[in-house]
Coordinates of C-alpha atoms and ligand atoms in Angstrom, one line a residue:
M8 CA 0.0 0.0 0.0
N9 CA 2.4 2.7 -1.1
T10 CA 0.3 5.8 -1.4
Q11 CA 1.0 9.1 -3.1
L12 CA 1.3 12.0 -0.6
R13 CA -0.1 15.3 -1.8
V14 CA 1.7 18.3 -0.4
D15 CA -1.1 20.8 -0.6
G16 CA -1.1 24.5 -0.5
A17 CA 2.5 25.6 -0.1
A18 CA 5.8 25.5 -2.0
V19 CA 7.8 22.6 -0.7
P20 CA 11.6 23.2 -0.5
E21 CA 13.4 21.5 -3.3
Q22 CA 15.5 19.0 -1.4
K23 CA 14.1 15.5 -1.0
T24 CA 10.6 16.2 -2.2
S25 CA 10.7 13.0 -4.2
D26 CA 11.1 11.1 -0.9
L27 CA 8.1 12.9 0.5
T28 CA 5.8 11.8 -2.3
K29 CA 6.1 8.1 -1.4
M30 CA 6.0 6.4 1.9
N31 CA 4.8 3.3 3.5
T32 CA 1.4 3.5 5.2
Q33 CA 1.1 -0.1 6.4
L34 CA 1.6 -1.5 9.9
F35 CA 5.2 -2.3 10.8
I36 CA 5.2 -5.8 12.4
N37 CA 8.1 -8.2 12.8
G38 CA 10.3 -6.1 10.4
Q39 CA 7.7 -6.1 7.6
F40 CA 5.2 -3.6 6.4
V41 CA 1.8 -5.4 6.3
D42 CA -1.9 -4.5 5.9
A43 CA -4.2 -4.7 8.8
K44 CA -5.8 -8.2 9.0
N45 CA -9.3 -6.9 8.3
G46 CA -8.1 -4.3 5.8
T47 CA -9.4 -1.3 7.5
T48 CA -7.8 2.1 7.0
I49 CA -7.9 5.6 8.5
D50 CA -8.0 8.8 6.5
V51 CA -5.1 11.1 7.5
L52 CA -6.1 14.8 6.9
N53 CA -4.1 17.9 6.3
P54 CA -5.0 20.3 9.1
A55 CA -4.0 23.3 7.0
N56 CA -6.9 22.7 4.5
G57 CA -8.9 19.6 5.7
E58 CA -8.0 17.6 2.6
L59 CA -6.9 14.0 2.5
I60 CA -3.2 13.4 2.7
T61 CA -3.3 9.6 2.6
K62 CA -4.9 6.5 4.1
I63 CA -3.1 4.4 6.5
A64 CA -3.7 0.8 7.7
A65 CA -5.6 0.7 11.0
A66 CA -4.5 -1.9 13.5
E67 CA -7.2 -3.6 15.5
A68 CA -6.9 -6.0 18.5
E69 CA -5.9 -8.9 16.2
D70 CA -3.0 -6.9 14.7
V71 CA -1.9 -5.8 18.1
D72 CA -1.8 -9.5 19.3
I73 CA 0.3 -10.4 16.3
A74 CA 2.7 -7.5 17.0
V75 CA 2.9 -8.5 20.7
A76 CA 3.7 -12.1 19.7
A77 CA 6.5 -10.8 17.3
A78 CA 7.9 -8.7 20.1
Q79 CA 7.8 -11.5 22.6
K80 CA 9.7 -13.8 20.1
A81 CA 12.3 -11.1 19.6
F82 CA 12.8 -10.4 23.3
P83 CA 15.2 -13.0 24.5
A84 CA 17.8 -12.4 21.8
W85 CA 17.4 -8.6 22.1
A86 CA 17.8 -8.7 25.9
E87 CA 21.0 -10.8 25.5
T88 CA 22.4 -8.5 22.7
P89 CA 25.5 -6.7 24.1
A90 CA 24.4 -3.4 25.4
A91 CA 27.0 -1.6 23.3
E92 CA 25.4 -3.2 20.2
R93 CA 22.0 -2.0 21.2
G94 CA 23.5 1.4 21.6
R95 CA 25.2 1.3 18.2
L96 CA 21.8 0.7 16.5
L97 CA 20.3 3.6 18.3
L98 CA 23.2 5.8 17.3
K99 CA 22.8 4.6 13.7
L100 CA 19.1 5.5 13.9
A101 CA 20.0 9.0 15.1
D102 CA 22.3 9.4 12.1
L103 CA 19.6 8.3 9.7
I104 CA 17.1 10.7 11.3
E105 CA 19.6 13.6 10.6
E106 CA 20.2 12.4 7.1
N107 CA 16.4 12.5 6.5
L108 CA 15.8 15.7 8.4
E109 CA 14.0 17.5 5.6
E110 CA 11.7 14.7 4.8
L111 CA 10.8 14.1 8.4
A112 CA 10.3 17.8 9.0
Q113 CA 7.9 18.1 6.0
L114 CA 6.0 15.0 7.1
E115 CA 5.6 16.3 10.6
S116 CA 4.5 19.7 9.5
L117 CA 2.1 18.3 6.9
D118 CA 0.5 15.9 9.3
T119 CA 0.4 18.0 12.6
G120 CA 0.4 21.6 11.4
H121 CA 3.8 22.4 13.2
P122 CA 5.4 25.3 11.4
I123 CA 8.2 23.8 9.2
K124 CA 10.7 26.2 10.8
D125 CA 10.1 24.5 14.2
S126 CA 10.0 21.0 12.7
R127 CA 13.4 21.6 11.1
R128 CA 15.2 23.3 14.0
L129 CA 13.4 21.6 17.0
D130 CA 11.4 18.4 16.4
V131 CA 13.8 16.5 14.1
P132 CA 17.1 17.6 15.8
R133 CA 15.6 16.8 19.2
T134 CA 14.4 13.4 18.0
A135 CA 17.9 12.6 16.8
A136 CA 19.5 14.0 20.0
C137 CA 17.3 11.9 22.2
F138 CA 18.0 8.6 20.3
R139 CA 21.7 9.5 20.5
Y140 CA 21.5 10.2 24.2
F141 CA 20.0 6.8 24.9
G142 CA 22.3 5.1 22.4
G143 CA 25.2 6.4 24.5
M144 CA 23.5 5.2 27.7
A145 CA 22.8 1.6 26.6
D146 CA 26.1 0.3 28.0
K147 CA 26.0 2.5 31.1
I148 CA 23.0 1.0 32.8
E149 CA 24.6 -0.1 36.0
G150 CA 23.5 -1.8 39.2
S151 CA 25.0 -1.1 42.6
V152 CA 26.7 -2.9 45.4
I153 CA 25.0 -2.4 48.7
P154 CA 27.1 -2.4 51.9
V155 CA 25.2 -5.1 53.9
E156 CA 26.3 -7.3 56.9
Q157 CA 29.7 -8.9 57.0
G158 CA 30.2 -12.0 54.8
F159 CA 27.5 -11.2 52.3
L160 CA 27.8 -9.6 48.9
N161 CA 24.6 -7.8 47.9
Y162 CA 24.3 -6.3 44.4
T163 CA 21.6 -5.1 42.1
T164 CA 21.1 -5.5 38.4
R165 CA 18.6 -3.7 36.1
E166 CA 16.8 -6.1 33.8
P167 CA 14.5 -5.2 30.9
I168 CA 10.8 -5.6 31.6
G169 CA 10.0 -7.4 28.3
V170 CA 7.3 -6.3 25.9
V171 CA 6.5 -2.6 26.4
G172 CA 3.4 -1.0 24.9
Q173 CA 3.7 2.7 24.0
I174 CA 0.8 4.9 23.2
V175 CA 1.6 8.3 21.6
P176 CA -0.6 11.4 21.1
W177 CA -0.8 13.8 18.2
N178 CA 0.9 16.9 19.5
F179 CA 4.6 15.9 19.1
P180 CA 4.4 12.5 17.4
L181 CA 8.0 12.4 16.0
M182 CA 9.7 13.6 19.2
F183 CA 7.7 11.3 21.4
T184 CA 8.9 8.3 19.4
S185 CA 12.4 9.0 20.6
W186 CA 11.4 9.8 24.2
K187 CA 9.7 6.4 24.4
L188 CA 11.7 4.1 22.1
G189 CA 15.1 5.5 23.2
P190 CA 15.1 4.4 26.8
A191 CA 13.0 1.2 26.2
L192 CA 15.4 -0.2 23.6
A193 CA 18.5 0.9 25.4
A194 CA 17.4 -1.0 28.4
G195 CA 16.8 -4.2 26.3
N196 CA 13.0 -4.1 26.0
V197 CA 11.0 -4.8 22.9
V198 CA 8.2 -2.5 21.8
V199 CA 4.8 -2.3 20.3
M200 CA 4.1 1.4 19.7
K201 CA 0.7 2.8 18.8
P202 CA 0.9 6.3 17.3
S203 CA -2.1 8.6 17.3
E204 CA -4.7 7.8 14.6
I205 CA -4.6 11.5 13.7
T206 CA -0.8 11.9 13.1
P207 CA 0.9 8.6 12.3
L208 CA 3.1 9.6 9.3
S209 CA 6.4 10.6 10.9
T210 CA 6.3 7.5 13.1
L211 CA 5.8 5.3 10.0
K212 CA 8.8 7.0 8.5
I213 CA 10.8 6.2 11.7
A214 CA 9.7 2.5 11.1
E215 CA 11.4 2.6 7.7
L216 CA 14.6 4.0 9.3
I217 CA 14.5 1.4 12.1
K218 CA 14.5 -1.3 9.4
K219 CA 17.3 0.5 7.6
A220 CA 19.4 0.9 10.7
G221 CA 19.3 -2.9 11.1
F222 CA 17.3 -3.5 14.3
P223 CA 16.4 -7.2 14.5
D224 CA 12.8 -8.1 13.3
G225 CA 10.2 -7.8 16.0
V226 CA 12.2 -5.5 18.3
V227 CA 10.1 -2.5 17.3
N228 CA 6.6 -2.8 16.0
I229 CA 4.5 0.2 14.9
V230 CA 0.7 -0.2 14.8
P231 CA -1.3 2.9 14.2
G232 CA -4.9 2.5 15.1
Y233 CA -7.8 3.9 17.1
G234 CA -7.5 4.2 20.9
H235 CA -10.6 2.3 21.8
T236 CA -9.5 -0.7 19.7
A237 CA -5.7 -0.9 19.2
G238 CA -4.8 1.2 22.2
Q239 CA -7.2 -0.6 24.5
R240 CA -5.9 -4.0 23.4
L241 CA -2.3 -2.9 24.1
A242 CA -3.3 -1.6 27.5
D243 CA -5.1 -4.8 28.5
H244 CA -2.8 -7.3 26.8
P245 CA -1.7 -10.0 29.3
E246 CA 1.8 -10.3 27.7
V247 CA 2.6 -6.6 27.8
G248 CA 4.7 -5.8 30.9
K249 CA 4.4 -2.0 30.8
I250 CA 2.5 0.8 29.1
S251 CA 4.0 4.2 28.6
F252 CA 1.2 6.6 27.7
T253 CA 1.1 10.3 26.8
G254 CA -2.3 11.9 26.3
S255 CA -5.3 13.0 28.2
T256 CA -6.0 12.4 31.9
Q257 CA -9.3 10.5 31.1
T258 CA -7.5 8.1 28.8
G259 CA -4.8 7.7 31.4
R260 CA -7.5 6.5 33.8
N261 CA -8.8 4.1 31.3
I262 CA -5.3 2.7 30.8
V263 CA -4.8 2.2 34.5
N264 CA -8.0 0.3 34.7
A265 CA -7.2 -1.8 31.6
S266 CA -3.7 -2.6 33.0
S267 CA -5.0 -4.2 36.2
G268 CA -5.5 -7.7 34.7
N269 CA -1.8 -8.6 34.7
L270 CA -0.8 -5.6 36.9
K271 CA 1.4 -4.2 34.2
R272 CA 3.5 -1.2 35.0
V273 CA 2.1 2.1 33.8
Q274 CA 3.8 5.4 33.1
L275 CA 1.6 8.4 32.5
E276 CA 2.4 11.7 30.9
L277 CA -1.0 13.5 31.0
G278 CA -2.2 17.0 30.8
G279 CA -1.1 20.2 32.4
K280 CA -2.1 23.7 33.3
G281 CA 1.3 25.3 33.6
A282 CA 1.5 28.4 35.8
N283 CA 4.0 31.0 34.4
I284 CA 4.5 33.6 37.1
V285 CA 5.9 37.0 36.3
F286 CA 7.0 38.9 39.4
E287 CA 7.3 42.7 39.7
D288 CA 11.1 42.6 39.4
A289 CA 11.3 40.5 36.3
N290 CA 13.0 41.5 33.1
L291 CA 9.8 42.3 31.2
E292 CA 11.2 42.0 27.7
A293 CA 12.5 38.5 28.4
A294 CA 9.3 37.5 30.3
V295 CA 7.0 38.7 27.5
N296 CA 8.9 36.7 24.9
G297 CA 9.2 33.7 27.1
A298 CA 5.5 33.7 28.0
A299 CA 4.6 34.0 24.3
W300 CA 6.8 31.0 23.4
A301 CA 5.4 29.1 26.4
I302 CA 1.8 29.3 25.1
F303 CA 2.0 29.8 21.4
H304 CA 4.7 27.3 20.3
N305 CA 3.0 24.5 18.5
Q306 CA -0.3 26.5 18.7
G307 CA -0.3 25.8 22.5
Q308 CA -0.8 22.0 21.9
A309 CA 1.7 21.1 24.6
C310 CA 1.2 19.5 27.9
I311 CA 3.8 21.8 29.5
A312 CA 2.4 24.9 27.9
G313 CA 2.4 28.0 30.1
S314 CA -1.3 28.3 29.8
R315 CA -1.9 30.3 33.1
L316 CA -0.1 33.6 33.0
V317 CA 0.1 34.7 36.6
L318 CA 1.0 38.4 36.7
H319 CA 2.0 40.7 39.6
E320 CA -0.6 43.5 39.7
K321 CA 2.1 46.2 39.6
I322 CA 3.4 45.1 36.2
A323 CA 0.3 43.4 34.8
D324 CA -0.9 46.3 32.5
Q325 CA 2.5 47.1 31.2
F326 CA 3.2 43.4 30.6
L327 CA -0.1 42.8 28.8
E328 CA 0.3 45.7 26.5
K329 CA 3.6 44.2 25.2
F330 CA 2.4 40.7 25.3
I331 CA -0.8 41.4 23.3
G332 CA 1.4 43.4 20.8
L333 CA 3.6 40.4 20.4
A334 CA 0.7 37.9 20.1
K335 CA -0.9 40.1 17.4
S336 CA 2.3 40.1 15.3
I337 CA 2.6 36.2 15.2
R338 CA 2.4 35.1 11.6
L339 CA -0.3 32.5 11.0
G340 CA 0.0 30.5 7.8
N341 CA 0.5 27.3 6.0
P342 CA 2.8 25.1 8.1
L343 CA 5.0 24.3 5.1
D344 CA 5.8 28.0 4.6
P345 CA 9.1 28.8 6.3
N346 CA 7.7 32.2 7.4
T347 CA 4.9 30.7 9.3
E348 CA 5.1 31.1 13.1
M349 CA 1.8 29.5 14.0
G350 CA 0.0 26.8 12.0
P351 CA -3.4 25.2 12.3
L352 CA -4.5 23.1 15.2
T353 CA -4.1 19.4 14.5
S354 CA -7.7 18.4 14.1
E355 CA -11.0 20.0 13.4
A356 CA -12.6 18.6 16.6
H357 CA -9.8 19.9 18.7
R358 CA -10.1 23.4 17.0
D359 CA -13.8 23.4 17.9
K360 CA -13.0 22.5 21.5
V361 CA -10.5 25.3 21.8
L362 CA -12.9 27.9 20.3
A363 CA -15.7 26.8 22.7
Y364 CA -13.5 27.8 25.6
A365 CA -13.6 31.5 24.6
K366 CA -17.4 31.3 25.1
I367 CA -17.0 29.4 28.3
A368 CA -14.7 32.1 29.6
E369 CA -17.2 34.9 28.8
E370 CA -20.1 33.0 30.3
Q371 CA -18.2 32.9 33.6
G372 CA -17.4 36.6 33.5
G373 CA -13.9 36.3 31.9
K374 CA -12.7 39.0 29.4
V375 CA -11.3 38.0 26.0
L376 CA -8.4 40.5 25.5
L377 CA -7.4 39.0 22.2
G378 CA -8.5 36.4 19.7
G379 CA -11.1 33.8 20.7
T380 CA -12.0 33.1 17.1
A381 CA -10.7 31.6 13.9
P382 CA -8.8 34.1 11.6
Q383 CA -10.9 35.8 8.9
D384 CA -8.1 35.4 6.3
E385 CA -9.6 33.8 3.2
S386 CA -6.4 31.7 2.6
L387 CA -6.8 30.0 6.0
K388 CA -10.5 29.4 6.0
N389 CA -10.4 25.7 5.3
G390 CA -7.7 25.0 7.9
Y391 CA -8.1 24.4 11.6
Y392 CA -6.7 27.8 12.7
V393 CA -7.3 29.7 15.9
L394 CA -6.0 33.2 16.6
P395 CA -3.7 33.7 19.5
T396 CA -6.1 34.1 22.4
I397 CA -5.6 35.9 25.7
V398 CA -8.3 35.8 28.3
E399 CA -8.4 37.4 31.7
A400 CA -10.3 35.3 34.3
K401 CA -10.7 34.4 37.9
V402 CA -8.7 31.7 39.5
D403 CA -11.6 29.2 39.8
D404 CA -13.0 29.8 36.3
R405 CA -13.0 26.8 34.0
V406 CA -10.5 28.4 31.7
A407 CA -8.1 28.8 34.7
Q408 CA -8.6 25.2 35.7
E409 CA -9.1 23.0 32.6
E410 CA -6.5 22.2 30.0
V411 CA -7.5 24.0 26.8
F412 CA -4.5 22.7 24.8
G413 CA -4.5 25.5 22.3
P414 CA -3.1 29.0 21.6
F415 CA -5.2 30.1 24.6
V416 CA -3.7 31.7 27.7
T417 CA -5.6 32.7 30.9
V418 CA -4.3 35.7 32.7
I419 CA -4.7 35.9 36.5
R420 CA -3.3 38.8 38.6
F421 CA -1.8 38.5 42.1
K422 CA -0.8 40.8 44.9
D423 CA 2.0 39.0 46.8
D424 CA 4.2 35.9 46.8
A425 CA 1.8 33.9 48.9
E426 CA -1.1 34.5 46.6
A427 CA 1.1 33.7 43.5
L428 CA 2.0 30.4 45.1
A429 CA -1.6 29.6 46.0
I430 CA -2.7 30.3 42.4
A431 CA 0.2 28.3 40.9
N432 CA -0.7 25.3 43.1
G433 CA -4.4 25.7 42.7
T434 CA -5.2 23.2 40.0
E435 CA -5.3 19.4 40.0
Y436 CA -2.4 19.3 37.5
G437 CA 1.4 19.5 38.2
L438 CA 3.5 19.3 35.1
G439 CA 5.4 22.4 33.8
S440 CA 5.8 25.7 35.7
G441 CA 7.8 28.9 35.2
L442 CA 8.8 32.0 37.1
W443 CA 10.3 35.2 36.1
T444 CA 12.2 37.1 38.8
N445 CA 15.6 38.5 39.6
N446 CA 15.2 37.6 43.3
L447 CA 17.4 34.5 43.8
Q448 CA 15.9 33.6 47.1
R449 CA 12.4 33.8 45.9
A450 CA 13.3 31.8 42.7
H451 CA 14.6 28.9 44.7
L452 CA 11.9 29.0 47.3
F453 CA 9.2 28.8 44.6
A454 CA 11.0 26.1 42.8
K455 CA 10.8 24.1 46.0
K456 CA 7.2 24.9 46.8
I457 CA 5.6 24.7 43.4
K458 CA 3.6 21.6 42.8
A459 CA 5.0 20.5 39.4
G460 CA 7.4 18.0 37.8
M461 CA 9.4 20.8 36.1
C462 CA 10.1 24.4 37.0
W463 CA 11.8 26.8 34.7
I464 CA 13.3 30.0 36.2
N465 CA 13.7 33.0 33.8
S466 CA 12.9 30.7 30.9
Y467 CA 10.2 28.2 29.9
K468 CA 9.8 24.9 28.1
R469 CA 13.4 23.8 28.1
V470 CA 13.8 20.1 27.5
N471 CA 16.9 18.0 27.2
P472 CA 17.2 14.2 26.8
G473 CA 19.2 14.1 30.1
S474 CA 16.6 15.9 32.1
P475 CA 13.7 14.0 33.6
F476 CA 10.3 15.0 32.3
G477 CA 7.0 14.2 33.9
G478 CA 4.4 15.3 36.4
V479 CA 2.6 15.0 39.7
G480 CA -1.1 14.8 40.6
K481 CA -3.4 14.5 37.6
S482 CA -0.4 15.2 35.3
G483 CA 0.6 11.6 35.8
Y484 CA 3.5 9.6 37.2
G485 CA 6.8 8.2 36.1
R486 CA 9.4 10.1 34.1
E487 CA 10.7 10.2 30.6
M488 CA 14.3 11.0 29.7
G489 CA 17.5 10.9 31.7
F490 CA 18.4 8.0 34.0
E491 CA 14.9 8.3 35.5
A492 CA 13.5 6.9 32.3
I493 CA 15.9 4.0 32.4
H494 CA 14.7 3.2 35.9
D495 CA 11.1 3.3 34.6
Y496 CA 12.0 0.8 31.8
T497 CA 13.9 -1.7 34.0
E498 CA 13.2 -4.1 36.9
V499 CA 15.7 -4.0 39.7
K500 CA 16.9 -7.3 41.0
S501 CA 18.7 -7.7 44.3
V502 CA 21.2 -10.6 44.5
W503 CA 22.5 -11.9 47.9
V504 CA 25.7 -14.0 47.9
N505 CA 27.1 -15.7 51.0
V506 CA 30.8 -15.2 50.4
D507 CA 32.2 -15.7 53.9
A508 CA 29.4 -15.5 56.4
Q509 CA 29.3 -17.8 59.4
V510 CA 25.6 -17.9 59.9
P511 CA 24.5 -20.2 62.7
P512 CA 21.7 -22.6 61.6
H513 CA 18.3 -21.0 61.9
F514 CA 16.8 -24.1 63.3
Q515 CA 19.0 -25.8 65.9
R516 CA 17.6 -29.2 67.0
G517 CA 18.8 -32.2 69.0
E518 CA 21.4 -30.5 71.2
Ligands
NAD627 P1 -6.2 10.9 24.0 O1 -5.8 10.6 25.4 O2 -7.6 10.4 23.7 O3 -5.3 10.1 22.9 C1 -3.9 10.0 23.1 C2 -3.5 8.6 22.6 O4 -4.3 7.6 23.4 C3 -3.9 8.3 21.2 O5 -2.9 7.5 20.6 C4 -5.2 7.6 21.3 O6 -5.5 6.7 20.1 C5 -5.0 6.7 22.5 N1 -6.2 6.3 23.2 C6 -7.4 6.9 23.2 N2 -8.2 6.1 24.0 C7 -7.6 5.0 24.4 C8 -7.9 3.9 25.2 N3 -9.1 3.7 25.7 N4 -7.0 3.0 25.5 C9 -5.7 3.1 25.0 N5 -5.3 4.2 24.2 C10 -6.2 5.1 23.9 O7 -6.0 12.3 23.7 P2 -6.7 13.2 22.5 O8 -8.1 12.9 22.3 O9 -5.8 12.9 21.4 O10 -6.5 14.6 23.1 C11 -7.4 15.0 24.1 C12 -6.8 15.9 25.1 O11 -5.6 15.2 25.7 C13 -6.1 17.1 24.6 O12 -7.1 18.1 24.5 C14 -5.1 17.4 25.7 O13 -5.8 18.0 26.8 C15 -4.7 16.1 26.1 N6 -3.4 15.7 25.5 C16 -2.3 15.8 26.3 C17 -1.1 15.5 25.7 C18 0.2 15.5 26.5 O14 1.3 15.6 25.9 N7 0.2 15.3 27.8 C19 -1.0 15.1 24.4 C20 -2.1 15.0 23.6 C21 -3.3 15.3 24.2

């Protein structure tokens, strides 16, 4: 099922366009591209104009079972493969991703609506960097020696879990393949990954590169499909030892329930409602710029987005004037145009959900300071665009509590540090957070007291493969990236050896 991709609407840069016009759209199971057993397909739409890009094979429960069986078969040999060899394959994959940067960037932008500028300079390089980081780590996964009582040697080893199921959302599909596959494979696990039904294309391209890199058949299986069928089967499959999931809190709950049959491990990266606090002593230019990036990058479709802008009342008006000015100047356009700074939202249903929040804000007495609608521009009318939206609201309003997941920021004012902290910690989420201040003591105090898995001081949204990423509360549990991720993808075993211990018999009889 090799399908022609149509690149609609915008001029495509010259290099590698021929690669973009052909790609494999089948399931990747046991090293082969195959159709779904019952032949079903999913339409993949271009969010910039609503037109069909291509159809992909849709995995259902039966296909997931076949993929899990292939992974199980591949597991013993992969787990025994020297760690340095596993690392070499991951490094090779990183190289191939860099060699295919342009094609991957175009696919990601076409499928998700990411501005091509960002796909080229962020998504693809970060994907390669993450695979490279975990490639380098594969032969550094060490246990420890524990100083126990005299005469005994006690050491730990870190063993792979086995078959890992990975369920990926639509907001950063390419990058998330590396966040999930990198540590899982480095640690010796085998994987069945289900990309989002909305944005499977870059992951299918990664499948091609995995084959080209020389990974043994069955070590990685990619099965795009719907959540309630393929995703559900992966979550409840008795032979899957762990599920790593990124997506909504409600689906996270479903996965925890589905996992209870075999008590599989679950790692959850869920939603967020990131507080981005600007204190009265902040460098305003930097804070305005950072706050705009925090919410408008990828059209706000990021779990760590700085979607609550918490402003000290002394600087709020001045800040907002500059912030609104910057937001107004953001260039919306076709994602494949290198001048575009904000593309469309990734799906029509999601665009409608985001727009509905502007009405919800007003119904609760909130004030829309900017946007809240789709752009009027004729050239954008068929795409899923939303104008940068800035809303002022009360701390308990729905737009200050619920994840909107769009270019939609809720402004809340505060009087003093205690109030700022209460606002920041006043949601059920706890993922990303940020603060802008020149007061060192306050910065570290807030970093300690803020309820979040990540805190950025005088910046926002920094990520690095070495730095643990994840949340608390309804933002989930477990961590991606860094050594923490390796811990999440291994079982620790404690081994006791009697090397020289004179242990008296536990049961003394007949004396
Ligand atoms: P979702 O949770 O429904 O989907 C995410 C992934 O889970 C997809 O691959 C989907 O197919 C799969 N899935 C859905 N139902 C499933 C089930 N019962 N069992 C197993 N897998 C299942 O998220 P969505 O509908 O794509 O987006 C809804 C909201 O989720 C967004 O508005 C946003 O708030 C949040 N979200 C968060 C992130 C994040 O990075 N934390 C990413 C995407 C979406």
